[in-house]
CSV table of C-alpha atoms in Angstrom, one decimal:
chain,number,residue,atom,x,y,z
I,236,UNK,CA,140.6,57.6,70.0
I,237,UNK,CA,141.8,56.1,66.7
I,238,UNK,CA,143.0,59.4,65.3
I,239,UNK,CA,145.0,60.1,68.5
I,240,UNK,CA,146.6,56.7,68.3
I,241,UNK,CA,147.5,57.0,64.7
I,242,UNK,CA,149.3,60.3,65.4
I,243,UNK,CA,151.6,58.5,67.8
I,244,UNK,CA,152.7,55.7,65.3
I,245,UNK,CA,156.4,55.5,64.8
I,246,UNK,CA,156.2,56.6,61.2
I,247,UNK,CA,153.6,59.3,61.7
I,248,UNK,CA,154.1,62.7,60.0
I,249,UNK,CA,152.3,65.8,61.0
I,250,UNK,CA,151.7,68.2,58.1
I,251,UNK,CA,150.5,71.7,58.4
I,252,UNK,CA,148.8,73.2,55.3
I,253,UNK,CA,149.3,76.8,54.2
I,254,UNK,CA,145.8,78.0,55.0
I,255,UNK,CA,144.0,75.0,56.4
I,256,UNK,CA,143.9,73.2,59.7
I,257,UNK,CA,146.4,70.7,61.0
I,258,UNK,CA,146.1,67.2,59.6
I,259,UNK,CA,147.6,64.1,61.1
I,260,UNK,CA,148.8,61.6,58.5
I,261,UNK,CA,150.2,58.1,59.3
I,262,UNK,CA,152.2,56.4,56.7
I,263,UNK,CA,151.9,53.0,58.5
I,264,UNK,CA,148.0,53.1,58.8
I,265,UNK,CA,146.6,55.2,56.0
I,266,UNK,CA,143.1,54.2,56.8
I,267,UNK,CA,143.2,56.0,60.1
I,268,UNK,CA,143.6,59.3,58.4
I,269,UNK,CA,140.0,59.1,57.2
I,270,UNK,CA,138.6,57.7,60.4
I,271,UNK,CA,136.1,59.9,62.2
I,272,UNK,CA,137.5,61.8,65.2
I,273,UNK,CA,135.2,62.1,68.1
I,274,UNK,CA,137.2,65.0,69.5
I,275,UNK,CA,136.9,67.1,66.3
I,276,UNK,CA,134.6,70.1,66.4
I,277,UNK,CA,132.5,71.4,63.6
I,278,UNK,CA,135.0,74.2,62.9
I,279,UNK,CA,137.6,71.6,61.8
I,280,UNK,CA,140.0,71.9,64.7
I,281,UNK,CA,140.8,69.0,66.9
I,282,UNK,CA,140.0,69.4,70.6
I,283,UNK,CA,143.0,69.1,72.9
I,284,UNK,CA,142.1,67.7,76.3
I,285,UNK,CA,145.2,69.4,77.8
I,286,UNK,CA,144.8,72.8,76.4
I,287,UNK,CA,143.7,74.9,73.4
I,288,UNK,CA,144.3,73.6,70.0
I,289,UNK,CA,146.4,75.4,67.4
I,290,UNK,CA,145.2,75.3,63.8
I,291,UNK,CA,148.3,76.3,61.9
I,292,UNK,CA,151.0,74.0,63.3
I,293,UNK,CA,151.3,70.4,63.8
I,294,UNK,CA,153.8,67.9,65.3
I,295,UNK,CA,154.2,64.2,65.0
I,296,UNK,CA,155.1,62.5,68.2
I,297,UNK,CA,156.8,59.2,68.4
I,298,UNK,CA,160.1,57.4,68.6
I,299,UNK,CA,160.4,56.2,65.0
I,300,UNK,CA,161.1,58.1,61.7
I,301,UNK,CA,158.9,61.1,62.4
I,302,UNK,CA,159.2,64.6,60.9
I,303,UNK,CA,157.5,67.9,61.6
I,304,UNK,CA,156.9,70.1,58.6
I,305,UNK,CA,155.4,73.6,58.9
I,306,UNK,CA,154.2,75.8,56.2
I,307,UNK,CA,153.4,79.5,56.1
I,308,UNK,CA,150.9,81.4,53.9
I,309,UNK,CA,152.5,82.9,51.0
I,310,UNK,CA,155.8,81.1,51.5
I,311,UNK,CA,155.4,79.0,48.4
I,312,UNK,CA,157.3,75.7,48.5
I,313,UNK,CA,159.6,76.8,51.3
I,314,UNK,CA,159.4,75.4,54.9
I,315,UNK,CA,161.5,74.2,57.7
I,316,UNK,CA,162.1,70.6,58.6
I,317,UNK,CA,162.8,70.1,62.3
I,318,UNK,CA,166.0,68.1,63.0
I,319,UNK,CA,167.5,68.9,59.6
I,320,UNK,CA,170.4,71.3,58.9
I,321,UNK,CA,169.5,74.2,56.6
I,322,UNK,CA,170.7,73.8,53.0
I,323,UNK,CA,174.0,75.6,52.5
I,324,UNK,CA,176.2,77.3,55.1
I,325,UNK,CA,174.8,80.0,57.3
I,326,UNK,CA,175.8,83.6,56.8
I,327,UNK,CA,178.2,83.5,59.8
I,328,UNK,CA,179.8,80.3,58.5
I,329,UNK,CA,180.3,82.0,55.1
I,330,UNK,CA,181.9,85.0,56.6
I,331,UNK,CA,184.2,82.9,58.8
I,332,UNK,CA,185.1,80.8,55.8
I,333,UNK,CA,185.9,83.9,53.7
I,334,UNK,CA,188.1,85.2,56.5
I,335,UNK,CA,190.0,81.9,56.8
I,336,UNK,CA,190.5,81.7,53.0
I,337,UNK,CA,191.7,85.3,53.0
I,338,UNK,CA,194.2,84.5,55.8
I,339,UNK,CA,195.5,81.6,53.7
I,340,UNK,CA,196.0,83.9,50.7
I,341,UNK,CA,197.9,86.3,52.9
I,342,UNK,CA,200.2,83.5,54.1
I,343,UNK,CA,200.7,82.3,50.5
I,344,UNK,CA,201.5,85.8,49.3
I,345,UNK,CA,204.7,85.7,51.4
I,346,UNK,CA,205.8,82.4,49.9
I,347,UNK,CA,207.8,83.8,46.9
I,348,UNK,CA,209.6,86.5,48.9
I,349,UNK,CA,210.4,84.0,51.7
I,350,UNK,CA,211.6,81.5,49.1
I,351,UNK,CA,213.9,84.1,47.6
I,352,UNK,CA,215.3,84.7,51.1
I,353,UNK,CA,215.8,81.0,51.6
I,354,UNK,CA,217.7,80.6,48.3
I,355,UNK,CA,220.3,83.0,49.7
I,356,UNK,CA,221.6,80.2,51.9
I,357,UNK,CA,220.1,77.0,50.5
I,358,UNK,CA,220.0,75.2,47.2
I,359,UNK,CA,216.6,74.7,45.6
I,360,UNK,CA,216.4,70.9,46.3
I,361,UNK,CA,217.6,71.2,49.9
I,362,UNK,CA,215.3,74.2,50.5
I,363,UNK,CA,212.2,72.2,49.4
I,364,UNK,CA,213.2,69.1,51.2
I,365,UNK,CA,214.0,70.9,54.5
I,366,UNK,CA,210.7,72.8,54.4
I,367,UNK,CA,208.7,69.6,53.9
I,368,UNK,CA,210.5,67.9,56.8
I,369,UNK,CA,210.0,70.8,59.1
I,370,UNK,CA,206.3,71.2,58.2
I,371,UNK,CA,205.8,67.5,58.6
I,372,UNK,CA,207.4,67.6,62.1
I,373,UNK,CA,205.0,70.4,63.1
I,374,UNK,CA,201.9,68.6,61.6
I,375,UNK,CA,202.9,65.2,62.9
I,376,UNK,CA,203.4,66.6,66.4
I,377,UNK,CA,199.9,68.1,66.3
I,378,UNK,CA,198.4,64.9,65.1
I,379,UNK,CA,200.2,62.8,67.7
I,380,UNK,CA,199.4,65.2,70.6
I,381,UNK,CA,195.7,65.2,69.8
I,382,UNK,CA,195.7,61.4,69.2
I,383,UNK,CA,194.1,61.8,65.8
I,384,UNK,CA,193.3,58.4,64.3
I,385,UNK,CA,194.7,57.3,60.9
I,386,UNK,CA,192.7,58.5,57.9
I,387,UNK,CA,190.3,56.1,56.3
I,388,UNK,CA,191.6,54.1,53.5
I,389,UNK,CA,189.2,55.7,51.1
I,390,UNK,CA,190.9,59.1,51.7
I,391,UNK,CA,194.4,57.9,50.9
I,392,UNK,CA,194.1,58.6,47.2
I,393,UNK,CA,193.0,62.1,47.8
I,394,UNK,CA,195.7,62.8,50.3
I,395,UNK,CA,198.3,61.5,47.8
I,396,UNK,CA,197.1,64.0,45.3
I,397,UNK,CA,197.3,66.8,47.9
I,398,UNK,CA,200.9,65.6,48.8
I,399,UNK,CA,202.0,65.5,45.2
I,400,UNK,CA,200.5,68.8,44.3
I,401,UNK,CA,200.7,71.1,47.3
I,402,UNK,CA,203.5,69.5,49.5
I,403,UNK,CA,206.0,68.5,46.8
I,404,UNK,CA,205.1,69.6,43.3
I,405,UNK,CA,204.3,73.3,43.6
I,406,UNK,CA,207.1,74.2,46.1
I,407,UNK,CA,209.7,72.3,44.0
I,408,UNK,CA,208.7,73.7,40.6
I,409,UNK,CA,208.3,77.3,41.8
I,410,UNK,CA,211.6,77.2,43.7
I,411,UNK,CA,213.4,76.0,40.6
I,412,UNK,CA,211.7,78.8,38.6
I,413,UNK,CA,212.8,81.4,41.1
I,414,UNK,CA,216.4,80.7,40.5
I,415,UNK,CA,216.2,82.6,37.3
I,416,UNK,CA,212.8,84.4,37.6
I,417,UNK,CA,211.8,87.4,39.7
I,418,UNK,CA,208.9,87.2,42.1
I,419,UNK,CA,206.9,89.5,39.9
I,420,UNK,CA,207.2,87.2,36.9
I,421,UNK,CA,206.5,84.1,39.1
I,422,UNK,CA,203.3,85.8,40.2
I,423,UNK,CA,201.8,85.0,36.8
I,424,UNK,CA,201.3,81.5,38.2
I,425,UNK,CA,199.3,82.7,41.1
I,426,UNK,CA,197.3,85.0,38.8
I,427,UNK,CA,196.2,82.0,36.7
I,428,UNK,CA,195.8,79.6,39.7
I,429,UNK,CA,192.2,80.7,40.8
I,430,UNK,CA,190.8,80.1,37.3
I,431,UNK,CA,192.6,76.8,37.0
I,432,UNK,CA,191.4,75.7,40.4
I,433,UNK,CA,187.8,76.6,39.5
I,434,UNK,CA,188.1,74.5,36.3
I,435,UNK,CA,189.5,71.5,38.2
I,436,UNK,CA,186.7,71.9,40.8
I,437,UNK,CA,184.1,71.8,38.0
I,438,UNK,CA,185.6,68.6,36.6
I,439,UNK,CA,186.3,66.9,39.9
I,440,UNK,CA,183.4,67.8,42.2
I,441,UNK,CA,180.7,68.7,39.6
I,442,UNK,CA,180.5,72.3,40.8
I,443,UNK,CA,178.7,74.5,38.2
I,444,UNK,CA,179.3,78.2,38.9
I,445,UNK,CA,177.2,80.7,37.0
I,446,UNK,CA,178.2,82.6,33.8
I,447,UNK,CA,178.7,85.7,35.8
I,448,UNK,CA,181.2,83.9,38.0
I,449,UNK,CA,183.2,82.7,35.0
I,450,UNK,CA,183.2,86.1,33.3
I,451,UNK,CA,184.4,87.8,36.5
I,452,UNK,CA,187.0,85.1,37.1
I,453,UNK,CA,188.4,85.4,33.6
I,454,UNK,CA,188.4,89.2,33.8
I,455,UNK,CA,190.3,89.1,37.1
I,456,UNK,CA,192.8,86.6,35.7
I,457,UNK,CA,193.4,88.7,32.6
I,458,UNK,CA,194.0,91.8,34.7
I,459,UNK,CA,196.5,90.0,36.9
I,460,UNK,CA,198.3,88.4,33.9
I,461,UNK,CA,198.5,91.8,32.1
I,462,UNK,CA,199.9,93.5,35.2
I,463,UNK,CA,202.4,90.8,36.1
I,464,UNK,CA,203.7,90.4,32.6
I,465,UNK,CA,204.1,94.2,32.3
I,466,UNK,CA,205.8,94.2,35.6
I,467,UNK,CA,208.4,91.7,34.4
I,468,UNK,CA,209.0,93.5,31.2
I,469,UNK,CA,206.9,91.2,29.0
I,470,UNK,CA,209.7,88.8,28.4
I,471,UNK,CA,209.3,85.0,28.7
I,472,UNK,CA,212.0,83.1,30.5
I,473,UNK,CA,213.1,79.5,30.7
I,474,UNK,CA,211.3,79.2,34.0
I,475,UNK,CA,207.9,79.3,32.4
I,476,UNK,CA,207.8,75.5,32.0
I,477,UNK,CA,208.3,75.2,35.7
I,478,UNK,CA,205.6,77.8,36.4
I,479,UNK,CA,202.9,76.3,34.2
I,480,UNK,CA,203.6,72.8,35.6
I,481,UNK,CA,203.3,74.2,39.1
I,482,UNK,CA,200.0,75.8,38.1
I,483,UNK,CA,198.4,72.6,37.0
I,484,UNK,CA,199.6,70.3,39.8
I,485,UNK,CA,198.8,72.9,42.5
I,486,UNK,CA,195.2,73.4,41.2
I,487,UNK,CA,194.7,69.6,41.4
I,488,UNK,CA,196.0,69.6,45.0
I,489,UNK,CA,193.8,72.5,46.0
I,490,UNK,CA,190.7,70.9,44.5
I,491,UNK,CA,191.3,67.5,46.2
I,492,UNK,CA,192.2,69.1,49.5
I,493,UNK,CA,189.1,71.3,49.4
I,494,UNK,CA,187.0,68.2,48.7
I,495,UNK,CA,188.5,66.3,51.6
I,496,UNK,CA,188.1,69.2,54.0
I,497,UNK,CA,184.4,68.7,53.8
I,498,UNK,CA,184.6,65.3,55.5
I,499,UNK,CA,187.6,65.8,57.8
I,500,UNK,CA,189.2,68.9,59.4
I,501,UNK,CA,191.3,71.0,57.1
I,502,UNK,CA,194.4,70.9,59.3
I,503,UNK,CA,194.3,67.1,59.2
I,504,UNK,CA,194.1,67.1,55.4
I,505,UNK,CA,197.4,68.9,55.0
I,506,UNK,CA,198.8,67.3,58.2
I,507,UNK,CA,198.4,63.8,56.8
I,508,UNK,CA,199.6,64.8,53.4
I,509,UNK,CA,202.8,66.1,55.0
I,510,UNK,CA,203.3,63.0,57.0
I,511,UNK,CA,202.8,60.8,53.9
I,512,UNK,CA,205.7,62.7,52.3
I,513,UNK,CA,208.2,61.9,55.1
I,514,UNK,CA,209.6,58.7,53.4
I,515,UNK,CA,210.6,60.9,50.5
I,516,UNK,CA,211.4,64.2,52.2
I,517,UNK,CA,213.7,62.9,54.9
I,518,UNK,CA,216.1,61.0,52.5
I,519,UNK,CA,215.8,63.8,50.0
I,520,UNK,CA,216.8,66.4,52.6
I,521,UNK,CA,219.9,64.3,53.6
I,522,UNK,CA,221.0,63.8,50.0
I,523,UNK,CA,220.4,67.4,49.0
I,524,UNK,CA,222.2,68.9,52.0
I,525,UNK,CA,225.2,66.7,51.3
I,526,UNK,CA,225.5,68.0,47.7
I,527,UNK,CA,224.3,71.6,47.9
I,528,UNK,CA,226.2,74.1,50.1
I,529,UNK,CA,224.4,75.7,53.0
I,530,UNK,CA,225.0,79.2,54.2
I,531,UNK,CA,223.0,80.1,57.3
I,532,UNK,CA,222.0,83.8,57.4
I,533,UNK,CA,219.1,85.7,59.0
I,534,UNK,CA,217.3,85.8,55.7
I,535,UNK,CA,217.8,82.2,54.7
I,536,UNK,CA,216.8,80.8,58.1
I,537,UNK,CA,213.7,83.1,58.3
I,538,UNK,CA,212.7,82.2,54.7
I,539,UNK,CA,212.9,78.5,55.4
I,540,UNK,CA,211.0,78.7,58.7
I,541,UNK,CA,208.2,80.8,57.1
I,542,UNK,CA,207.7,78.5,54.0
I,543,UNK,CA,207.7,75.5,56.4
I,544,UNK,CA,205.4,76.7,59.2
I,545,UNK,CA,203.5,79.5,57.5
I,546,UNK,CA,203.1,78.6,53.8
I,547,UNK,CA,203.3,74.8,54.1
I,548,UNK,CA,201.2,74.2,57.2
I,549,UNK,CA,199.3,77.1,58.9
I,550,UNK,CA,198.4,78.8,55.7
I,551,UNK,CA,197.0,75.6,54.2
I,552,UNK,CA,195.1,74.8,57.4
I,553,UNK,CA,193.0,78.0,57.2
I,554,UNK,CA,192.9,77.8,53.4
I,555,UNK,CA,191.3,74.3,53.3
I,556,UNK,CA,188.8,75.3,56.1
I,557,UNK,CA,187.8,78.3,54.1
I,558,UNK,CA,187.3,76.3,50.9
I,559,UNK,CA,185.2,73.8,52.8
I,560,UNK,CA,183.0,76.6,54.2
I,561,UNK,CA,182.4,78.7,51.0
I,562,UNK,CA,183.2,76.3,48.3
I,563,UNK,CA,186.3,75.7,46.1
I,564,UNK,CA,185.4,78.0,43.2
I,565,UNK,CA,184.6,81.1,45.4
I,566,UNK,CA,187.6,80.5,47.7
I,567,UNK,CA,189.9,80.1,44.7
I,568,UNK,CA,189.0,83.6,43.4
I,569,UNK,CA,190.2,85.2,46.6
I,570,UNK,CA,193.7,84.2,45.3
I,571,UNK,CA,193.4,86.9,42.6
I,572,UNK,CA,194.7,89.3,45.3
I,573,UNK,CA,197.7,87.1,46.0
I,574,UNK,CA,200.0,88.4,43.2
I,575,UNK,CA,199.3,92.0,44.2
I,576,UNK,CA,200.1,91.1,47.9
I,577,UNK,CA,203.2,89.3,46.7
I,578,UNK,CA,204.4,92.4,44.9
I,579,UNK,CA,203.8,94.5,48.0
I,580,UNK,CA,205.9,92.2,50.0
I,581,UNK,CA,208.5,92.2,47.2
I,582,UNK,CA,208.8,96.0,47.6
I,583,UNK,CA,209.0,95.9,51.4
I,584,UNK,CA,211.2,92.8,51.7
I,585,UNK,CA,213.2,92.6,48.5
I,586,UNK,CA,213.4,96.2,47.4
I,587,UNK,CA,211.6,95.7,44.1
I,588,UNK,CA,209.8,98.7,42.5
I,589,UNK,CA,206.2,98.7,41.3
I,590,UNK,CA,204.8,100.5,38.3
I,591,UNK,CA,201.9,103.1,38.5
I,592,UNK,CA,199.6,100.3,37.1
I,593,UNK,CA,199.5,98.6,40.5
I,594,UNK,CA,196.6,100.6,42.1
I,595,UNK,CA,194.5,100.3,38.9
I,596,UNK,CA,195.0,96.6,38.8
I,597,UNK,CA,194.3,96.3,42.5
I,598,UNK,CA,191.0,98.1,42.0
I,599,UNK,CA,190.0,95.9,39.0
I,600,UNK,CA,190.9,92.7,40.9
I,601,UNK,CA,188.8,93.8,43.9
I,602,UNK,CA,185.8,94.4,41.7
I,603,UNK,CA,186.2,90.9,40.2
I,604,UNK,CA,186.5,89.3,43.6
I,605,UNK,CA,183.3,91.0,44.7
I,606,UNK,CA,181.5,89.8,41.6
I,607,UNK,CA,182.7,86.2,42.1
I,608,UNK,CA,181.6,86.2,45.7
I,609,UNK,CA,178.2,87.4,44.9
I,610,UNK,CA,177.6,85.2,41.9
I,611,UNK,CA,175.2,82.3,42.3
I,612,UNK,CA,176.6,78.9,41.5
């Protein structure tokens, strides 16, 4: 009965070969693996006193660090380890992550038109400060209602980057740019943002997308840039410094937020980032409102409410969840569709006109998005 007792050791591992019989191996008592088994028949299969033996599967029984590994003929070096999660997200998780990231892109595509509406009644500084305060109130209320504990100290640095890039930096710089720039011209930032985010991700998280991914990403960015520059007449404005600064700081915030969303829920990432900004946003709102005149209209109020609740909180919640599910590089490439969606909203909400190049650019961008989502990385 030594073979039977060795199979029940705490560190026992049962290994099934590809074509041979089941073998019981004990890491704690290696000598027992070669001991004769009185219950073994001549055919090489161990007799089971409780039922027929199976020659192609094995299981280790015990309460210690056991593992069951099964192999299949012709399966190569693949197999399944019981109790372990499969490497990489499941197909359903990837689909859900893609859908969530796409919802985030749709919410973001309304940011520039909503900001243009908000600027009809608010100054740029008061608009940004008020949207941050309102979004922080929504996020803080959710965190308080659900009794979410404070984030770990090791996450504070990452949350600070998210707050500086996504909560304060990008909204402020793009709002300042939209004072003199059209939404079509500002869409150049969003056209470059997916490629910049992928670059930041490669540097920060060590992600290494394939060559096909980079080629498709660069092609999509080039198509969006060409279209948006042509849409704005090809002229550079003084707002370009704000736009390129917003591009860099937002890419850093997206990358850090996507990394944090792997270890904590995405809505908590943006929620705590918004709460961290309250010591700055509340005094900033009071000072800005005292210096900049406010004219409340249907457009201005709607614009502020959307950029606060939709763009600043709800959109980022689903966006970070999507990035955590499908990866930062692939999620970032879905933003290639954001400038085109922004231009559609600009036509419907602001009365701007599109050129005939819009459908051609849309088709090119969709092809690039498909290639980036299928590329191995």
